Structure formats: structure tokens, C-alpha cells
Short mmCIF file of C-alpha atoms in Angstrom, two decimals:
data_model
loop_
_atom_site.label_atom_id
_atom_site.label_comp_id
_atom_site.label_asym_id
_atom_site.label_seq_id
_atom_site.Cartn_x
_atom_site.Cartn_y
_atom_site.Cartn_z
CA UNK A 1 -0.01 -0.01 0.02
CA UNK A 2 1.21 3.48 -0.88
CA UNK A 3 2.27 5.37 2.24
CA UNK A 4 2.56 9.15 1.57
CA UNK A 5 5.33 11.29 2.93
CA UNK A 6 4.79 12.18 6.56
CA UNK A 7 5.88 15.82 5.98
CA UNK A 8 3.71 16.36 2.91
CA UNK A 9 1.94 19.39 4.47
CA UNK A 10 5.03 21.24 5.67
CA UNK A 11 6.31 23.09 2.58
CA UNK A 12 3.31 23.65 0.35
CA UNK A 13 1.30 26.85 1.15
CA UNK A 14 -2.51 26.52 1.23
CA UNK A 15 -4.79 29.35 0.36
CA UNK A 16 -8.42 29.94 1.19
CA UNK A 17 -10.69 29.75 -1.82
CA UNK A 18 -12.52 33.05 -1.83
CA UNK A 19 -14.75 33.38 1.22
CA UNK A 20 -15.30 29.61 1.46
CA UNK A 21 -13.86 27.21 3.99
CA UNK A 22 -11.92 25.28 1.29
CA UNK A 23 -8.15 25.55 1.25
CA UNK A 24 -6.28 24.70 -1.95
CA UNK A 25 -2.54 24.18 -2.44
CA UNK A 26 -0.74 27.06 -4.17
CA UNK A 27 0.01 24.58 -6.96
CA UNK A 28 -2.54 22.05 -8.34
CA UNK A 29 -1.81 19.17 -10.68
CA UNK A 30 -3.62 19.31 -13.98
CA UNK A 31 -4.30 16.11 -15.87
CA UNK A 32 -4.99 17.81 -19.19
CA UNK A 33 -2.06 16.11 -20.95
CA UNK A 34 0.23 13.22 -19.96
CA UNK A 35 -2.45 11.16 -18.20
CA UNK A 36 -4.26 9.58 -21.16
CA UNK A 37 -3.89 6.31 -22.93
CA UNK A 38 -0.70 7.42 -24.71
CA UNK A 39 1.40 7.34 -21.52
CA UNK A 40 2.51 4.44 -19.39
CA UNK A 41 0.47 3.78 -16.26
CA UNK A 42 3.61 3.47 -14.16
CA UNK A 43 4.92 6.94 -15.10
CA UNK A 44 1.48 8.39 -14.41
CA UNK A 45 1.38 6.62 -11.07
CA UNK A 46 4.79 8.00 -10.06
CA UNK A 47 3.76 11.57 -10.90
CA UNK A 48 0.48 11.34 -8.97
CA UNK A 49 2.17 9.85 -5.92
CA UNK A 50 4.96 12.36 -5.97
CA UNK A 51 2.50 15.25 -6.31
CA UNK A 52 0.68 14.15 -3.16
CA UNK A 53 4.00 13.64 -1.31
CA UNK A 54 4.83 17.29 -2.15
CA UNK A 55 1.56 18.61 -0.70
CA UNK A 56 -0.50 18.85 -3.92
CA UNK A 57 -3.91 17.82 -2.74
CA UNK A 58 -5.93 19.21 -5.72
CA UNK A 59 -6.14 17.17 -8.94
CA UNK A 60 -7.76 19.11 -11.78
CA UNK A 61 -9.58 17.22 -14.55
CA UNK A 62 -12.23 17.62 -17.25
CA UNK A 63 -14.42 15.13 -19.07
CA UNK A 64 -12.40 15.48 -22.31
CA UNK A 65 -8.85 15.30 -20.89
CA UNK A 66 -6.65 12.56 -22.23
CA UNK A 67 -6.09 11.73 -25.03
CA UNK A 68 -8.47 10.14 -25.82
CA UNK A 69 -11.26 12.08 -24.07
CA UNK A 70 -12.19 10.48 -20.74
CA UNK A 71 -8.90 8.61 -20.30
CA UNK A 72 -7.43 11.07 -17.76
CA UNK A 73 -10.43 10.49 -15.49
CA UNK A 74 -9.91 6.73 -15.88
CA UNK A 75 -6.24 7.19 -14.85
CA UNK A 76 -7.26 9.20 -11.78
CA UNK A 77 -9.95 6.67 -11.04
CA UNK A 78 -7.38 3.86 -10.90
CA UNK A 79 -5.26 5.95 -8.53
CA UNK A 80 -8.22 6.69 -6.29
CA UNK A 81 -9.03 3.02 -6.14
CA UNK A 82 -5.52 1.87 -5.34
CA UNK A 83 -2.90 4.35 -4.07
CA UNK A 84 -5.35 6.97 -2.74
CA UNK A 85 -8.23 4.79 -1.55
CA UNK A 86 -7.43 5.48 2.11
CA UNK A 87 -6.63 9.15 1.37
CA UNK A 88 -9.78 10.35 -0.41
CA UNK A 89 -10.71 12.76 2.33
CA UNK A 90 -7.32 14.49 1.96
CA UNK A 91 -7.81 15.05 -1.78
CA UNK A 92 -9.77 17.57 -3.83
CA UNK A 93 -10.94 16.18 -7.19
CA UNK A 94 -12.37 18.63 -9.74
CA UNK A 95 -13.80 17.98 -13.17
CA UNK A 96 -15.52 20.03 -15.88
CA UNK A 97 -17.93 19.81 -18.79
CA UNK A 98 -18.50 22.20 -21.66
CA UNK A 99 -16.29 21.22 -24.56
CA UNK A 100 -17.17 18.46 -27.07
CA UNK A 101 -17.24 15.05 -25.46
CA UNK A 102 -19.47 12.84 -27.63
CA UNK A 103 -21.28 12.95 -30.92
CA UNK A 104 -24.63 14.57 -31.54
CA UNK A 105 -26.33 17.72 -30.27
CA UNK A 106 -26.12 16.81 -26.57
CA UNK A 107 -22.37 16.31 -26.28
CA UNK A 108 -21.07 19.79 -25.55
CA UNK A 109 -21.84 23.32 -24.31
CA UNK A 110 -24.04 24.13 -21.34
CA UNK A 111 -27.47 22.48 -21.46
CA UNK A 112 -28.82 20.77 -18.35
CA UNK A 113 -28.98 17.49 -20.30
CA UNK A 114 -25.32 17.63 -21.31
CA UNK A 115 -23.93 18.79 -17.97
CA UNK A 116 -25.81 16.26 -15.86
CA UNK A 117 -25.03 13.38 -18.22
CA UNK A 118 -21.36 14.35 -18.42
CA UNK A 119 -21.03 14.51 -14.63
CA UNK A 120 -22.57 11.05 -14.26
CA UNK A 121 -20.10 9.70 -16.83
CA UNK A 122 -17.19 11.42 -15.05
CA UNK A 123 -18.20 9.91 -11.73
CA UNK A 124 -18.25 6.40 -13.25
CA UNK A 125 -14.80 6.89 -14.76
CA UNK A 126 -13.44 8.27 -11.50
CA UNK A 127 -15.14 5.58 -9.42
CA UNK A 128 -16.57 8.22 -7.07
CA UNK A 129 -20.01 9.11 -5.80
CA UNK A 130 -19.08 12.81 -5.89
CA UNK A 131 -16.41 15.24 -7.03
CA UNK A 132 -15.34 18.13 -4.89
CA UNK A 133 -15.69 20.77 -7.57
CA UNK A 134 -17.78 20.62 -10.79
CA UNK A 135 -17.21 23.32 -13.41
CA UNK A 136 -19.02 24.69 -16.40
CA UNK A 137 -15.94 24.62 -18.66
CA UNK A 138 -17.07 27.47 -20.94
CA UNK A 139 -20.06 29.79 -21.37
CA UNK A 140 -22.68 28.73 -23.86
CA UNK A 141 -23.89 31.61 -26.07
CA UNK A 142 -27.10 29.78 -26.97
CA UNK A 143 -28.23 28.35 -23.63
CA UNK A 144 -29.69 30.59 -20.94
CA UNK A 145 -27.22 31.10 -18.13
CA UNK A 146 -30.02 30.18 -15.70
CA UNK A 147 -30.10 26.70 -17.18
CA UNK A 148 -26.38 26.15 -16.99
CA UNK A 149 -26.12 27.46 -13.44
CA UNK A 150 -29.22 25.50 -12.52
CA UNK A 151 -27.48 22.31 -13.59
CA UNK A 152 -24.50 23.13 -11.33
CA UNK A 153 -26.90 23.82 -8.45
CA UNK A 154 -28.64 20.49 -9.03
CA UNK A 155 -25.31 18.66 -8.96
CA UNK A 156 -24.54 20.16 -5.58
CA UNK A 157 -28.01 19.54 -4.18
CA UNK A 158 -27.88 15.93 -5.29
CA UNK A 159 -24.55 15.47 -3.55
CA UNK A 160 -22.68 14.74 -6.81
CA UNK A 161 -20.47 17.77 -6.26
CA UNK A 162 -19.56 19.73 -3.16
CA UNK A 163 -18.89 23.02 -4.93
CA UNK A 164 -19.76 24.74 -8.18
CA UNK A 165 -17.25 26.49 -10.46
CA UNK A 166 -16.94 28.12 -13.90
CA UNK A 167 -14.11 28.46 -16.31
CA UNK A 168 -13.34 30.84 -19.22
CA UNK A 169 -16.19 33.21 -18.29
CA UNK A 170 -15.80 36.99 -18.72
CA UNK A 171 -16.07 39.35 -15.78
CA UNK A 172 -19.63 40.26 -16.74
CA UNK A 173 -20.64 36.61 -17.23
CA UNK A 174 -19.01 35.71 -13.93
CA UNK A 175 -20.96 38.34 -12.07
CA UNK A 176 -24.26 37.13 -13.57
CA UNK A 177 -23.43 33.47 -12.93
CA UNK A 178 -22.68 34.27 -9.29
CA UNK A 179 -25.97 36.16 -8.91
CA UNK A 180 -27.99 33.24 -10.27
CA UNK A 181 -26.16 30.70 -8.15
CA UNK A 182 -26.60 32.83 -5.02
CA UNK A 183 -30.32 33.07 -5.63
CA UNK A 184 -30.41 29.25 -5.93
CA UNK A 185 -28.49 28.90 -2.68
CA UNK A 186 -25.28 27.51 -4.13
CA UNK A 187 -22.35 30.00 -3.96
CA UNK A 188 -19.90 30.31 -6.85
CA UNK A 189 -16.80 28.83 -5.27
CA UNK A 190 -14.19 29.31 -7.98
CA UNK A 191 -13.29 30.49 -11.47
CA UNK A 192 -10.60 28.91 -13.61
CA UNK A 193 -9.23 31.39 -16.12
CA UNK A 194 -6.16 31.26 -18.36
CA UNK A 195 -3.50 33.51 -16.83
CA UNK A 196 0.21 33.98 -17.36
CA UNK A 197 2.80 36.72 -17.91
CA UNK A 198 1.92 36.60 -21.61
CA UNK A 199 -1.86 36.36 -21.24
CA UNK A 200 -3.18 38.92 -18.75
CA UNK A 201 -6.81 39.35 -19.75
CA UNK A 202 -7.96 38.59 -16.20
CA UNK A 203 -6.43 41.85 -15.00
CA UNK A 204 -8.97 43.75 -17.09
CA UNK A 205 -11.77 43.37 -14.60
CA UNK A 206 -12.06 39.64 -13.82
CA UNK A 207 -9.73 39.62 -10.78
CA UNK A 208 -11.48 42.63 -9.35
CA UNK A 209 -14.87 40.94 -9.89
CA UNK A 210 -13.71 37.80 -8.13
CA UNK A 211 -12.44 39.86 -5.20
CA UNK A 212 -15.82 41.58 -4.91
CA UNK A 213 -17.71 38.32 -5.12
CA UNK A 214 -15.49 36.47 -2.70
CA UNK A 215 -14.85 33.84 -5.36
CA UNK A 216 -11.55 31.95 -5.63
CA UNK A 217 -9.47 31.47 -8.76
CA UNK A 218 -7.32 28.71 -10.24
CA UNK A 219 -5.05 29.85 -13.08
CA UNK A 220 -4.45 27.48 -15.93
CA UNK A 221 -1.62 27.64 -18.52
CA UNK A 222 0.59 29.70 -16.19
CA UNK A 223 3.60 28.70 -18.31
CA UNK A 224 1.84 29.61 -21.53
CA UNK A 225 2.09 26.15 -23.12
CA UNK A 226 5.75 25.91 -22.17
CA UNK A 227 6.86 29.29 -23.58
CA UNK A 228 7.68 30.46 -20.05
CA UNK A 229 10.19 27.68 -19.51
CA UNK A 230 13.69 27.06 -20.78
CA UNK A 231 12.46 25.14 -23.83
CA UNK A 232 12.27 28.14 -26.18
CA UNK A 233 15.22 30.19 -25.02
CA UNK A 234 17.12 29.26 -28.20
CA UNK A 235 14.18 29.17 -30.56
CA UNK A 236 11.87 26.32 -31.39
CA UNK A 237 13.29 22.92 -30.30
CA UNK A 238 12.54 19.71 -32.19
CA UNK A 239 9.70 17.78 -30.72
CA UNK A 240 8.13 20.81 -28.97
CA UNK A 241 4.51 21.83 -29.33
CA UNK A 242 5.40 24.81 -31.49
CA UNK A 243 7.37 22.51 -33.84
CA UNK A 244 4.39 20.25 -34.34
CA UNK A 245 0.75 20.73 -35.26
CA UNK A 246 -0.47 21.67 -31.79
CA UNK A 247 -3.61 23.89 -31.92
CA UNK A 248 -2.41 25.56 -28.68
CA UNK A 249 1.00 26.86 -29.77
CA UNK A 250 2.13 27.65 -33.29
CA UNK A 251 5.64 28.31 -34.66
CA UNK A 252 4.43 31.80 -35.70
CA UNK A 253 3.97 32.70 -32.03
CA UNK A 254 7.67 32.10 -31.23
CA UNK A 255 9.08 35.25 -32.85
CA UNK A 256 12.74 36.30 -32.46
CA UNK A 257 11.53 39.28 -30.43
CA UNK A 258 9.66 37.01 -28.04
CA UNK A 259 12.69 34.76 -27.65
CA UNK A 260 14.81 37.78 -26.76
CA UNK A 261 12.27 38.75 -24.08
CA UNK A 262 12.16 35.23 -22.72
CA UNK A 263 15.98 35.22 -22.42
CA UNK A 264 15.86 38.53 -20.52
CA UNK A 265 13.14 37.12 -18.20
CA UNK A 266 15.27 34.03 -17.68
CA UNK A 267 18.09 36.37 -16.56
CA UNK A 268 15.86 37.90 -13.89
CA UNK A 269 14.78 34.44 -12.76
CA UNK A 270 18.40 33.33 -12.38
CA UNK A 271 19.14 36.42 -10.24
CA UNK A 272 16.26 35.28 -8.03
CA UNK A 273 17.71 31.78 -7.80
CA UNK A 274 14.86 30.32 -9.87
CA UNK A 275 14.28 28.84 -13.28
CA UNK A 276 12.10 30.86 -15.72
CA UNK A 277 9.24 28.41 -15.12
CA UNK A 278 9.50 28.79 -11.36
CA UNK A 279 9.46 32.56 -11.61
CA UNK A 280 6.49 32.48 -13.99
CA UNK A 281 4.54 30.41 -11.48
CA UNK A 282 5.54 32.67 -8.60
CA UNK A 283 4.50 35.75 -10.65
CA UNK A 284 0.98 34.37 -11.18
CA UNK A 285 0.70 33.57 -7.49
CA UNK A 286 2.14 36.93 -6.33
CA UNK A 287 0.09 38.94 -3.88
CA UNK A 288 -2.33 36.14 -3.09
CA UNK A 289 -5.12 37.13 -5.53
CA UNK A 290 -4.89 33.82 -7.34
CA UNK A 291 -5.76 30.86 -5.11
CA UNK A 292 -3.82 28.23 -7.02
CA UNK A 293 -1.98 27.67 -10.31
CA UNK A 294 -2.48 24.49 -12.32
CA UNK A 295 0.72 22.80 -13.48
CA UNK A 296 1.13 19.85 -15.78
CA UNK A 297 3.96 17.29 -15.63
CA UNK A 298 5.35 14.69 -17.96
CA UNK A 299 7.86 13.50 -15.42
CA UNK A 300 8.54 13.53 -11.68
CA UNK A 301 11.49 15.84 -12.16
CA UNK A 302 9.40 18.39 -14.03
CA UNK A 303 6.84 18.28 -11.25
CA UNK A 304 9.50 18.77 -8.58
CA UNK A 305 10.97 21.68 -10.47
CA UNK A 306 7.53 23.38 -10.56
CA UNK A 307 6.91 22.81 -6.85
CA UNK A 308 10.26 24.48 -5.97
CA UNK A 309 8.60 27.73 -7.08
CA UNK A 310 6.66 28.01 -3.83
CA UNK A 311 9.91 28.52 -1.91
CA UNK A 312 9.99 32.09 -3.17
CA UNK A 313 6.71 33.74 -4.10
CA UNK A 314 7.59 37.29 -3.17
CA UNK A 315 8.87 39.94 -5.58
CA UNK A 316 10.37 43.33 -4.82
CA UNK A 317 9.17 46.43 -6.71
CA UNK A 318 12.31 46.61 -8.89
CA UNK A 319 11.83 43.00 -10.08
CA UNK A 320 8.16 43.57 -10.91
CA UNK A 321 9.04 46.75 -12.86
CA UNK A 322 11.68 44.91 -14.93
CA UNK A 323 9.34 42.04 -15.62
CA UNK A 324 6.53 44.47 -16.58
CA UNK A 325 8.78 46.21 -19.09
CA UNK A 326 9.71 42.92 -20.71
CA UNK A 327 6.19 41.40 -20.92
CA UNK A 328 4.49 44.63 -22.02
CA UNK A 329 3.23 43.99 -25.53
CA UNK A 330 4.74 40.48 -25.58
CA UNK A 331 1.44 38.57 -25.61
CA UNK A 332 1.14 35.83 -28.14
CA UNK A 333 -0.35 36.80 -31.51
#
């Protein structure tokens, strides 16, 4: 039987999620990539175990994570049945529904039919009777928000989820979603937006809205698909996402100007005693406005490198000013 590290809670900081009673680790493990059928079960098991040993108690999933879709939940389900069976109450499991999961008109977006069916499927794959957080993964322009939020409320009232969340909603949509949920009696616990040094749209109203609402936040893609790591400091490496046909990062995005900025950022990180990835994670978590940042990992060493970021989350004013000058106008095209 897997016996976790006895000091797993000593180094990882935990932050309150909005005004709720739920604490989340500063870093969460995302199972978007690397936990599908294209990776070996043993490597996945090692990463999941090591994450928990390092104090990562929050495992972030969605119905379509893999590949193929659904396989990441199956991977997590196996871990919950074996390694983590005796530790379920120490773990936060979240999943989402909103993107395309199955064929036909009921396999995506935000209808009550889709969200409830997807959650039931996710619970079967995970081998659980409830998840801790259930998200609407994206707003649906054609479904009334009352219907989508009503489905989240139903999930909580039925005991299939403890908390309700949303992802990729604008500030205005977030405010309206929170109003509807409050009227139903199910507070909006958390929002999961994309946020990094190179993608700062949340600073244009969303973070302020979350502060006002008392809603937590979990930032995804804090390393901007690997751009904010050492992989692209010398251009586009062979085998990287930008070198392939990834829909998430194109070669056109990795301009010579961007590479120069990344090298300068790496210089600041080294002065801080961090890697560029570690500094990028610390930057997202600076000031405490973001509850947690989701990191991925293809190896135990990559995971350990990310977790080392929590050893230094503070920045002085001079560092922030230098970083601001470098990232200004450096967003991906």
C-alpha cells in the first residue's frame, strides 16, 4: 500500500478559496495532458504519488482530458481505487464539462442535459459518488445562463459535487453566474481562467470581480504552453508543441523578439535563484489574488521543479518593474 510522505503538508502553502472554507494548495496538478492512454500507467502513477507527497492535494480534470477524451479520469480513477483509496478525504478532485465530449447535439456546451449526463459519466470513470468541484468549462452563447447554473446547483443539491465553479467566463458573465447561483443557494466557489505573464486578460476586470464576489481562482496555462520555460530560449526545439501541429501553440507565435524577451526574463529568474518556469509560477501567485496555479507534468523531475517555485513567491518592486517592461506587448499573436 502506498504510504505518503509524513511531511507532505510542511512546505506547500495552502490558500483559502474566496470566502469559502476550502483551502487549496498554491499549486494544483492538472491532468490535461500526460495522463491519457498514450502514456505508461507506471509513469502516471509515479507523478500522482509524488504530487501528493509534495503537498499537492488538488487534482484538476475535465471530461475530455486525455487523449483520448475520458482517459485522464480513468487514470485518476485507478489511482483513487488503489494508491489513494485510504486518502480520499485528503484530496480535492475537480472535473468540468463544456467542450465536445461525444457525438450529436447533446455532447457539448451548457445544457442541463449535457452537464448532468457528463457529470454522471465522469463519476463512473473516477469511481466516485461525488467530485469536490464541478465546473461549467465554458459559457454557452445559446443556452440561458439560468439553465447552466441550474445544472450546477442540481449537482450540488444531489450530492454529486460539493462546490460549483466556472471556467473561461468573462467578468460580466461571472458576475451574472454568481448572482444566479446565489439566488439558488449554491455560492460560486471558484473561477478557472487562463493567466500567465503573456496572457493577462484577467487583469482587465475579472480579478477585481472575483475579489468583490469572494470567489476563488485557479489559473491554468501559467507557463503559456511551455513558452515560459527554458524550452524556447534558443528558438523552437525539435519535438516541442510549437514545432508540431499543436492547436495551442504555433511556430508563428515564437518570434525572435519574443525569444529575446524570454531570455531577459530568464536572466531575472536566475538572479532570483529560480528557473524561468519557477518565476513564472511565482509571478501568477504573487500577492495572493490567485488561489492556485495548475501545473502539468510529464515526469517527476518536471513536477518537482515546478513545486520548488513555492519557496519564493515574493517579488520586490524593482523585479516587478523589470518584468513588466519585458512582458508589455509580448502577448502571443
